[in-house]
Amino acid sequence: MDYVDRHDPKTRLWVAEAIRRVEADAHRSCDTHLHVFPLPMRWGVNLYLKDESVHPTGSLKHRLARSLFLYGLANGWIGPTTTVVEASSGSTAVSEAYFARLLDLPFIAVMPASTSPEKISLIEFYGGKCHLVDDPGAIYEESRRLADETGGHFMDQFTYAERATDWRGNNNIAESIFSQMEMELHPEPTWIVVGAGTGGTSSTIGRYIRYRRYDTRLAVVDPEGSAFYPSWCSGDDTVTAPGSGIEGIGRPRVEPSFMPSVIDRMIQVPDARSIAAMRWVREVTGLDVGGSTGTNVAAAVQILREMREAGEQGSVVTLICDGGERYRGTYGDDAWLANREIDIAPHLRELRSFLAHN
């Protein structure tokens, strides 16, 4: 009988050790914190912030990067000499650079030239190389070109985010939220509020809610300039948009990992309101958060208002995606905002009044 045997014992041993290293990273960390946002008890509603900024690489994307590396290793796409390439606006690339260094693999991040210098520095700190492009829409093809040129692997977070994570459990972010809420006054959240960058987080949480038969509703927030919101409203997945001004969420096109069918509501948030909410969270809680967290909290406040007006009690959970230290020279800089004619003052006043006059 004829046969072809491509078994490579050295590569299989390397992959086994690589998976052990990636899995060990998860075991070295406790779960991320769930902070209570200070609201008056008489309101009967509670807001919780799940702090994904405490991961080793400082953002929610640490979970995604771990899942993508395990997916690539288990599929045989990543081997002992593979150059890993990713299209990323920053945080995913930071986390993937960390895991590439853990496995002693070269890493190239293809990013828009507008990516914050703080994120570029972090990628380089972990040994990655940054390949900047002027057109954000060109990062996909440029990533494929570099992967082909180096004989490497294009991770393609925007395609594989929703399938690389086990949405049924296995300590994913949804399972973690519901486990941590078990002893709270309203343990089953009325709403979970998240943004969409790849769509992986919302897909995981939305599927998990249905799989576990919870009544929790999923709200996905989208910054202005992103294609997700108009696509969800119209049902047209070919919609394109200029792109988001809030790093890490929103996209100029509808990504393959975005699953509109698991979303109960979408909320579009202006950039000025996102940045105002980012600063307001720090004022109220002392937690230094990034712009996408501001987007989440701005939408959560809207939902809390609606719940109070309807006399509904319950809990709302959203995410701290990363820390504000990554945006000192952008969203945290008044001169930067003024140069772009972004006026956060009216939004900041309104957010402050939410607590002050209720």
GROMACS .gro file of C-alpha atoms in nm:
model
  358
    1MET     CA    1   0.000   0.000   0.000
    2ASP     CA    2   0.115   0.354  -0.075
    3TYR     CA    3   0.116   0.617   0.196
    4VAL     CA    4   0.263   0.958   0.275
    5ASP     CA    5   0.381   1.021   0.630
    6ARG     CA    6   0.449   1.382   0.729
    7HIS     CA    7   0.481   1.327   1.102
    8ASP     CA    8   0.762   1.542   1.242
    9PRO     CA    9   0.836   1.436   1.601
   10LYS     CA   10   1.060   1.737   1.671
   11THR     CA   11   0.791   1.982   1.564
   12ARG     CA   12   0.524   1.797   1.765
   13LEU     CA   13   0.743   1.815   2.073
   14TRP     CA   14   0.797   2.186   2.016
   15VAL     CA   15   0.422   2.246   1.974
   16ALA     CA   16   0.348   2.051   2.294
   17GLU     CA   17   0.598   2.263   2.487
   18ALA     CA   18   0.465   2.582   2.327
   19ILE     CA   19   0.108   2.499   2.433
   20ARG     CA   20   0.230   2.421   2.785
   21ARG     CA   21   0.396   2.764   2.805
   22VAL     CA   22   0.084   2.945   2.683
   23GLU     CA   23  -0.140   2.749   2.920
   24ALA     CA   24   0.099   2.812   3.208
   25ASP     CA   25   0.058   3.185   3.150
   26ALA     CA   26  -0.313   3.150   3.231
   27HIS     CA   27  -0.243   2.943   3.543
   28ARG     CA   28  -0.002   3.206   3.677
   29SER     CA   29  -0.277   3.466   3.687
   30CYS     CA   30  -0.583   3.489   3.910
   31ASP     CA   31  -0.903   3.601   3.742
   32THR     CA   32  -0.951   3.970   3.670
   33HIS     CA   33  -1.121   4.190   3.930
   34LEU     CA   34  -1.488   4.290   3.927
   35HIS     CA   35  -1.518   4.642   4.068
   36VAL     CA   36  -1.839   4.791   4.207
   37PHE     CA   37  -1.908   5.134   4.060
   38PRO     CA   38  -2.035   5.364   4.340
   39LEU     CA   39  -2.407   5.428   4.287
   40PRO     CA   40  -2.663   5.525   4.556
   41MET     CA   41  -2.809   5.210   4.715
   42ARG     CA   42  -3.160   5.356   4.700
   43TRP     CA   43  -3.152   5.339   4.321
   44GLY     CA   44  -3.180   4.961   4.323
   45VAL     CA   45  -2.943   4.929   4.029
   46ASN     CA   46  -2.578   4.826   4.036
   47LEU     CA   47  -2.293   4.879   3.792
   48TYR     CA   48  -1.986   4.655   3.781
   49LEU     CA   49  -1.660   4.707   3.591
   50LYS     CA   50  -1.467   4.391   3.504
   51ASP     CA   51  -1.106   4.501   3.502
   52GLU     CA   52  -0.930   4.339   3.208
   53SER     CA   53  -0.642   4.586   3.238
   54VAL     CA   54  -0.481   4.369   3.509
   55HIS     CA   55  -0.376   4.098   3.260
   56PRO     CA   56   0.004   4.069   3.215
   57THR     CA   57  -0.010   4.278   2.897
   58GLY     CA   58  -0.259   4.526   3.039
   59SER     CA   59  -0.573   4.473   2.832
   60LEU     CA   60  -0.872   4.258   2.742
   61LYS     CA   61  -0.679   4.146   2.433
   62HIS     CA   62  -0.453   3.925   2.646
   63ARG     CA   63  -0.734   3.666   2.650
   64LEU     CA   64  -0.776   3.688   2.273
   65ALA     CA   65  -0.403   3.663   2.202
   66ARG     CA   66  -0.375   3.353   2.420
   67SER     CA   67  -0.668   3.191   2.240
   68LEU     CA   68  -0.532   3.281   1.896
   69PHE     CA   69  -0.191   3.133   1.974
   70LEU     CA   70  -0.345   2.812   2.107
   71TYR     CA   71  -0.567   2.795   1.799
   72GLY     CA   72  -0.272   2.846   1.565
   73LEU     CA   73  -0.056   2.594   1.747
   74ALA     CA   74  -0.327   2.327   1.764
   75ASN     CA   75  -0.408   2.376   1.393
   76GLY     CA   76  -0.044   2.334   1.292
   77TRP     CA   77  -0.020   2.688   1.160
   78ILE     CA   78   0.251   2.799   1.404
   79GLY     CA   79   0.578   2.610   1.429
   80PRO     CA   80   0.922   2.660   1.580
   81THR     CA   81   1.040   2.904   1.311
   82THR     CA   82   0.713   3.078   1.218
   83THR     CA   83   0.704   3.456   1.189
   84VAL     CA   84   0.373   3.566   1.340
   85VAL     CA   85   0.203   3.862   1.169
   86GLU     CA   86  -0.103   4.049   1.292
   87ALA     CA   87  -0.321   4.338   1.175
   88SER     CA   88  -0.393   4.538   1.489
   89SER     CA   89  -0.467   4.888   1.616
   90GLY     CA   90  -0.249   4.822   1.916
   91SER     CA   91  -0.362   4.618   2.217
   92THR     CA   92  -0.394   4.283   2.039
   93ALA     CA   93  -0.049   4.335   1.893
   94VAL     CA   94   0.094   4.415   2.239
   95SER     CA   95  -0.048   4.090   2.377
   96GLU     CA   96   0.058   3.882   2.075
   97ALA     CA   97   0.410   4.025   2.095
   98TYR     CA   98   0.419   3.903   2.456
   99PHE     CA   99   0.320   3.548   2.359
  100ALA     CA  100   0.554   3.546   2.060
  101ARG     CA  101   0.840   3.636   2.294
  102LEU     CA  102   0.725   3.359   2.530
  103LEU     CA  103   0.770   3.112   2.242
  104ASP     CA  104   1.082   3.280   2.099
  105LEU     CA  105   0.910   3.360   1.769
  106PRO     CA  106   0.948   3.674   1.555
  107PHE     CA  107   0.643   3.901   1.553
  108ILE     CA  108   0.534   4.181   1.317
  109ALA     CA  109   0.240   4.411   1.393
  110VAL     CA  110   0.078   4.586   1.096
  111MET     CA  111  -0.094   4.898   1.231
  112PRO     CA  112  -0.240   5.232   1.124
  113ALA     CA  113   0.015   5.512   1.146
  114SER     CA  114  -0.220   5.687   1.391
  115THR     CA  115  -0.167   5.421   1.662
  116SER     CA  116  -0.062   5.576   1.992
  117PRO     CA  117   0.315   5.593   2.057
  118GLU     CA  118   0.257   5.427   2.395
  119LYS     CA  119   0.123   5.112   2.228
  120ILE     CA  120   0.404   5.107   1.970
  121SER     CA  121   0.657   5.125   2.253
  122LEU     CA  122   0.491   4.833   2.433
  123ILE     CA  123   0.501   4.614   2.122
  124GLU     CA  124   0.868   4.692   2.076
  125PHE     CA  125   0.930   4.630   2.447
  126TYR     CA  126   0.811   4.271   2.398
  127GLY     CA  127   1.039   4.229   2.097
  128GLY     CA  128   0.785   4.287   1.822
  129LYS     CA  129   0.836   4.497   1.510
  130CYS     CA  130   0.584   4.764   1.406
  131HIS     CA  131   0.492   4.805   1.040
  132LEU     CA  132   0.285   5.124   1.004
  133VAL     CA  133   0.050   5.199   0.714
  134ASP     CA  134  -0.120   5.528   0.628
  135ASP     CA  135  -0.448   5.368   0.516
  136PRO     CA  136  -0.614   5.170   0.801
  137GLY     CA  137  -0.804   4.968   0.542
  138ALA     CA  138  -0.478   4.838   0.396
  139ILE     CA  139  -0.363   4.654   0.707
  140TYR     CA  140  -0.523   4.323   0.605
  141GLU     CA  141  -0.360   4.288   0.265
  142GLU     CA  142  -0.030   4.421   0.396
  143SER     CA  143  -0.038   4.159   0.673
  144ARG     CA  144  -0.101   3.881   0.422
  145ARG     CA  145   0.180   4.011   0.204
  146LEU     CA  146   0.426   4.014   0.493
  147ALA     CA  147   0.321   3.666   0.605
  148ASP     CA  148   0.373   3.532   0.252
  149GLU     CA  149   0.705   3.716   0.219
  150THR     CA  150   0.841   3.573   0.546
  151GLY     CA  151   0.684   3.229   0.516
  152GLY     CA  152   0.497   3.317   0.833
  153HIS     CA  153   0.142   3.302   0.965
  154PHE     CA  154  -0.112   3.585   0.955
  155MET     CA  155  -0.307   3.546   1.282
  156ASP     CA  156  -0.606   3.743   1.142
  157GLN     CA  157  -0.780   3.825   1.468
  158PHE     CA  158  -1.073   3.977   1.278
  159THR     CA  159  -1.159   3.640   1.124
  160TYR     CA  160  -1.065   3.397   1.398
  161ALA     CA  161  -1.158   3.581   1.719
  162GLU     CA  162  -1.506   3.429   1.743
  163ARG     CA  163  -1.391   3.072   1.676
  164ALA     CA  164  -1.060   3.061   1.867
  165THR     CA  165  -1.234   3.112   2.204
  166ASP     CA  166  -1.445   2.834   2.355
  167TRP     CA  167  -1.778   3.018   2.402
  168ARG     CA  168  -1.927   2.733   2.609
  169GLY     CA  169  -1.694   2.798   2.902
  170ASN     CA  170  -1.335   2.695   2.975
  171ASN     CA  171  -1.289   3.010   3.187
  172ASN     CA  172  -1.380   3.247   2.908
  173ILE     CA  173  -1.477   3.603   2.997
  174ALA     CA  174  -1.851   3.528   3.003
  175GLU     CA  175  -1.815   3.235   3.243
  176SER     CA  176  -1.590   3.452   3.460
  177ILE     CA  177  -1.849   3.733   3.479
  178PHE     CA  178  -2.135   3.507   3.583
  179SER     CA  179  -1.919   3.322   3.836
  180GLN     CA  180  -1.803   3.647   3.999
  181MET     CA  181  -2.160   3.779   4.015
  182GLU     CA  182  -2.295   3.479   4.207
  183MET     CA  183  -2.298   3.647   4.552
  184GLU     CA  184  -2.419   3.990   4.440
  185LEU     CA  185  -2.763   4.132   4.516
  186HIS     CA  186  -2.868   4.084   4.153
  187PRO     CA  187  -2.645   3.793   4.046
  188GLU     CA  188  -2.779   3.751   3.693
  189PRO     CA  189  -2.698   4.075   3.509
  190THR     CA  190  -2.987   4.253   3.344
  191TRP     CA  191  -2.743   4.381   3.082
  192ILE     CA  192  -2.383   4.315   2.983
  193VAL     CA  193  -2.235   4.605   2.786
  194VAL     CA  194  -1.929   4.558   2.563
  195GLY     CA  195  -1.766   4.718   2.261
  196ALA     CA  196  -1.677   4.547   1.936
  197GLY     CA  197  -1.335   4.552   1.775
  198THR     CA  198  -1.301   4.207   1.626
  199GLY     CA  199  -1.645   4.107   1.751
  200GLY     CA  200  -1.493   3.817   1.943
  201THR     CA  201  -1.590   3.931   2.293
  202SER     CA  202  -1.951   4.009   2.205
  203SER     CA  203  -1.979   3.679   2.015
  204THR     CA  204  -1.844   3.482   2.310
  205ILE     CA  205  -2.070   3.653   2.566
  206GLY     CA  206  -2.380   3.643   2.345
  207ARG     CA  207  -2.342   3.273   2.274
  208TYR     CA  208  -2.268   3.190   2.636
  209ILE     CA  209  -2.582   3.375   2.756
  210ARG     CA  210  -2.797   3.163   2.523
  211TYR     CA  211  -2.612   2.840   2.593
  212ARG     CA  212  -2.659   2.880   2.971
  213ARG     CA  213  -3.021   2.998   2.923
  214TYR     CA  214  -2.978   3.330   3.102
  215ASP     CA  215  -3.224   3.618   3.057
  216THR     CA  216  -2.934   3.866   3.043
  217ARG     CA  217  -2.938   4.102   2.746
  218LEU     CA  218  -2.627   4.197   2.551
  219ALA     CA  219  -2.569   4.558   2.446
  220VAL     CA  220  -2.284   4.629   2.207
  221VAL     CA  221  -2.152   4.984   2.191
  222ASP     CA  222  -1.989   5.131   1.884
  223PRO     CA  223  -1.798   5.457   1.842
  224GLU     CA  224  -1.888   5.701   1.568
  225GLY     CA  225  -1.720   5.630   1.236
  226SER     CA  226  -1.747   5.253   1.277
  227ALA     CA  227  -1.927   5.021   1.035
  228PHE     CA  228  -2.073   4.786   1.297
  229TYR     CA  229  -2.361   5.006   1.412
  230PRO     CA  230  -2.501   5.104   1.070
  231SER     CA  231  -2.458   4.745   0.953
  232TRP     CA  232  -2.650   4.606   1.251
  233CYS     CA  233  -2.930   4.858   1.201
  234SER     CA  234  -2.965   4.793   0.827
  235GLY     CA  235  -2.874   4.425   0.813
  236ASP     CA  236  -2.620   4.502   0.540
  237ASP     CA  237  -2.282   4.348   0.620
  238THR     CA  238  -2.115   4.520   0.324
  239VAL     CA  239  -2.140   4.863   0.491
  240THR     CA  240  -1.813   5.055   0.518
  241ALA     CA  241  -1.725   5.362   0.725
  242PRO     CA  242  -1.433   5.602   0.780
  243GLY     CA  243  -1.312   5.416   1.091
  244SER     CA  244  -1.319   5.479   1.463
  245GLY     CA  245  -1.141   5.752   1.657
  246ILE     CA  246  -1.145   5.533   1.969
  247GLU     CA  247  -0.861   5.283   1.958
  248GLY     CA  248  -0.941   4.915   2.001
  249ILE     CA  249  -1.309   4.925   1.905
  250GLY     CA  250  -1.501   5.007   1.588
  251ARG     CA  251  -1.389   4.915   1.239
  252PRO     CA  252  -1.410   5.063   0.887
  253ARG     CA  253  -1.572   4.738   0.770
  254VAL     CA  254  -1.784   4.463   0.927
  255GLU     CA  255  -1.538   4.198   1.043
  256PRO     CA  256  -1.601   3.823   0.996
  257SER     CA  257  -1.598   3.763   1.375
  258PHE     CA  258  -1.883   4.009   1.434
  259MET     CA  259  -2.206   3.815   1.502
  260PRO     CA  260  -2.509   4.047   1.490
  261SER     CA  261  -2.752   3.765   1.572
  262VAL     CA  262  -2.639   3.739   1.938
  263ILE     CA  263  -2.678   4.112   2.011
  264ASP     CA  264  -2.993   4.251   2.174
  265ARG     CA  265  -2.913   4.621   2.134
  266MET     CA  266  -2.650   4.839   1.973
  267ILE     CA  267  -2.567   5.187   2.098
  268GLN     CA  268  -2.360   5.441   1.906
  269VAL     CA  269  -2.148   5.671   2.126
  270PRO     CA  270  -1.986   5.998   2.009
  271ASP     CA  271  -1.609   6.015   2.057
  272ALA     CA  272  -1.635   6.321   2.283
  273ARG     CA  273  -1.869   6.132   2.514
  274SER     CA  274  -1.639   5.829   2.522
  275ILE     CA  275  -1.343   6.043   2.627
  276ALA     CA  276  -1.551   6.234   2.881
  277ALA     CA  277  -1.669   5.906   3.034
  278MET     CA  278  -1.309   5.780   3.044
  279ARG     CA  279  -1.211   6.080   3.256
  280TRP     CA  280  -1.529   6.062   3.465
  281VAL     CA  281  -1.459   5.701   3.564
  282ARG     CA  282  -1.123   5.810   3.701
  283GLU     CA  283  -1.286   6.096   3.895
  284VAL     CA  284  -1.546   5.870   4.054
  285THR     CA  285  -1.353   5.547   4.109
  286GLY     CA  286  -0.983   5.635   4.095
  287LEU     CA  287  -0.942   5.375   3.821
  288ASP     CA  288  -0.729   5.496   3.528
  289VAL     CA  289  -0.905   5.364   3.217
  290GLY     CA  290  -0.875   5.397   2.840
  291GLY     CA  291  -1.103   5.539   2.573
  292SER     CA  292  -1.290   5.219   2.487
  293THR     CA  293  -1.380   5.179   2.854
  294GLY     CA  294  -1.527   5.528   2.835
  295THR     CA  295  -1.742   5.413   2.542
  296ASN     CA  296  -1.864   5.116   2.749
  297VAL     CA  297  -1.945   5.326   3.054
  298ALA     CA  298  -2.123   5.596   2.852
  299ALA     CA  299  -2.361   5.331   2.718
  300ALA     CA  300  -2.399   5.166   3.059
  301VAL     CA  301  -2.507   5.500   3.207
  302GLN     CA  302  -2.776   5.530   2.939
  303ILE     CA  303  -2.908   5.184   3.027
  304LEU     CA  304  -2.900   5.259   3.401
  305ARG     CA  305  -3.104   5.574   3.340
  306GLU     CA  306  -3.362   5.373   3.148
  307MET     CA  307  -3.381   5.112   3.424
  308ARG     CA  308  -3.436   5.378   3.690
  309GLU     CA  309  -3.703   5.554   3.486
  310ALA     CA  310  -3.884   5.220   3.439
  311GLY     CA  311  -3.854   5.137   3.810
  312GLU     CA  312  -3.649   4.830   3.719
  313GLN     CA  313  -3.395   4.689   3.962
  314GLY     CA  314  -3.094   4.484   3.857
  315SER     CA  315  -2.729   4.486   3.762
  316VAL     CA  316  -2.526   4.601   3.464
  317VAL     CA  317  -2.177   4.470   3.389
  318THR     CA  318  -1.925   4.625   3.152
  319LEU     CA  319  -1.551   4.602   3.092
  320ILE     CA  320  -1.238   4.801   3.166
  321CYS     CA  321  -1.059   4.718   2.843
  322ASP     CA  322  -0.720   4.874   2.918
  323GLY     CA  323  -0.554   5.146   3.123
  324GLY     CA  324  -0.542   5.519   3.064
  325GLU     CA  325  -0.163   5.525   3.069
  326ARG     CA  326  -0.170   5.415   2.705
  327TYR     CA  327  -0.346   5.737   2.603
  328ARG     CA  328  -0.160   6.008   2.793
  329GLY     CA  329  -0.062   6.183   2.470
  330THR     CA  330  -0.406   6.149   2.308
  331TYR     CA  331  -0.736   6.122   2.498
  332GLY     CA  332  -0.570   6.234   2.820
  333ASP     CA  333  -0.419   6.547   2.664
  334ASP     CA  334  -0.636   6.861   2.649
  335ALA     CA  335  -0.420   7.014   2.375
  336TRP     CA  336  -0.459   6.702   2.162
  337LEU     CA  337  -0.838   6.724   2.199
  338ALA     CA  338  -0.841   7.098   2.118
  339ASN     CA  339  -0.638   7.043   1.800
  340ARG     CA  340  -0.905   6.797   1.684
  341GLU     CA  341  -1.193   7.017   1.801
  342ILE     CA  342  -1.321   6.750   2.039
  343ASP     CA  343  -1.523   6.920   2.314
  344ILE     CA  344  -1.580   6.686   2.607
  345ALA     CA  345  -1.702   6.955   2.849
  346PRO     CA  346  -2.082   6.920   2.796
  347HIS     CA  347  -2.062   6.542   2.818
  348LEU     CA  348  -1.851   6.560   3.133
  349ARG     CA  349  -2.104   6.795   3.295
  350GLU     CA  350  -2.390   6.560   3.209
  351LEU     CA  351  -2.209   6.256   3.347
  352ARG     CA  352  -2.125   6.437   3.667
  353SER     CA  353  -2.489   6.539   3.706
  354PHE     CA  354  -2.593   6.175   3.673
  355LEU     CA  355  -2.466   6.114   4.026
  356ALA     CA  356  -2.496   6.465   4.169
  357HIS     CA  357  -2.868   6.528   4.107
  358ASN     CA  358  -3.026   6.186   4.142
   0.00000   0.00000   0.00000
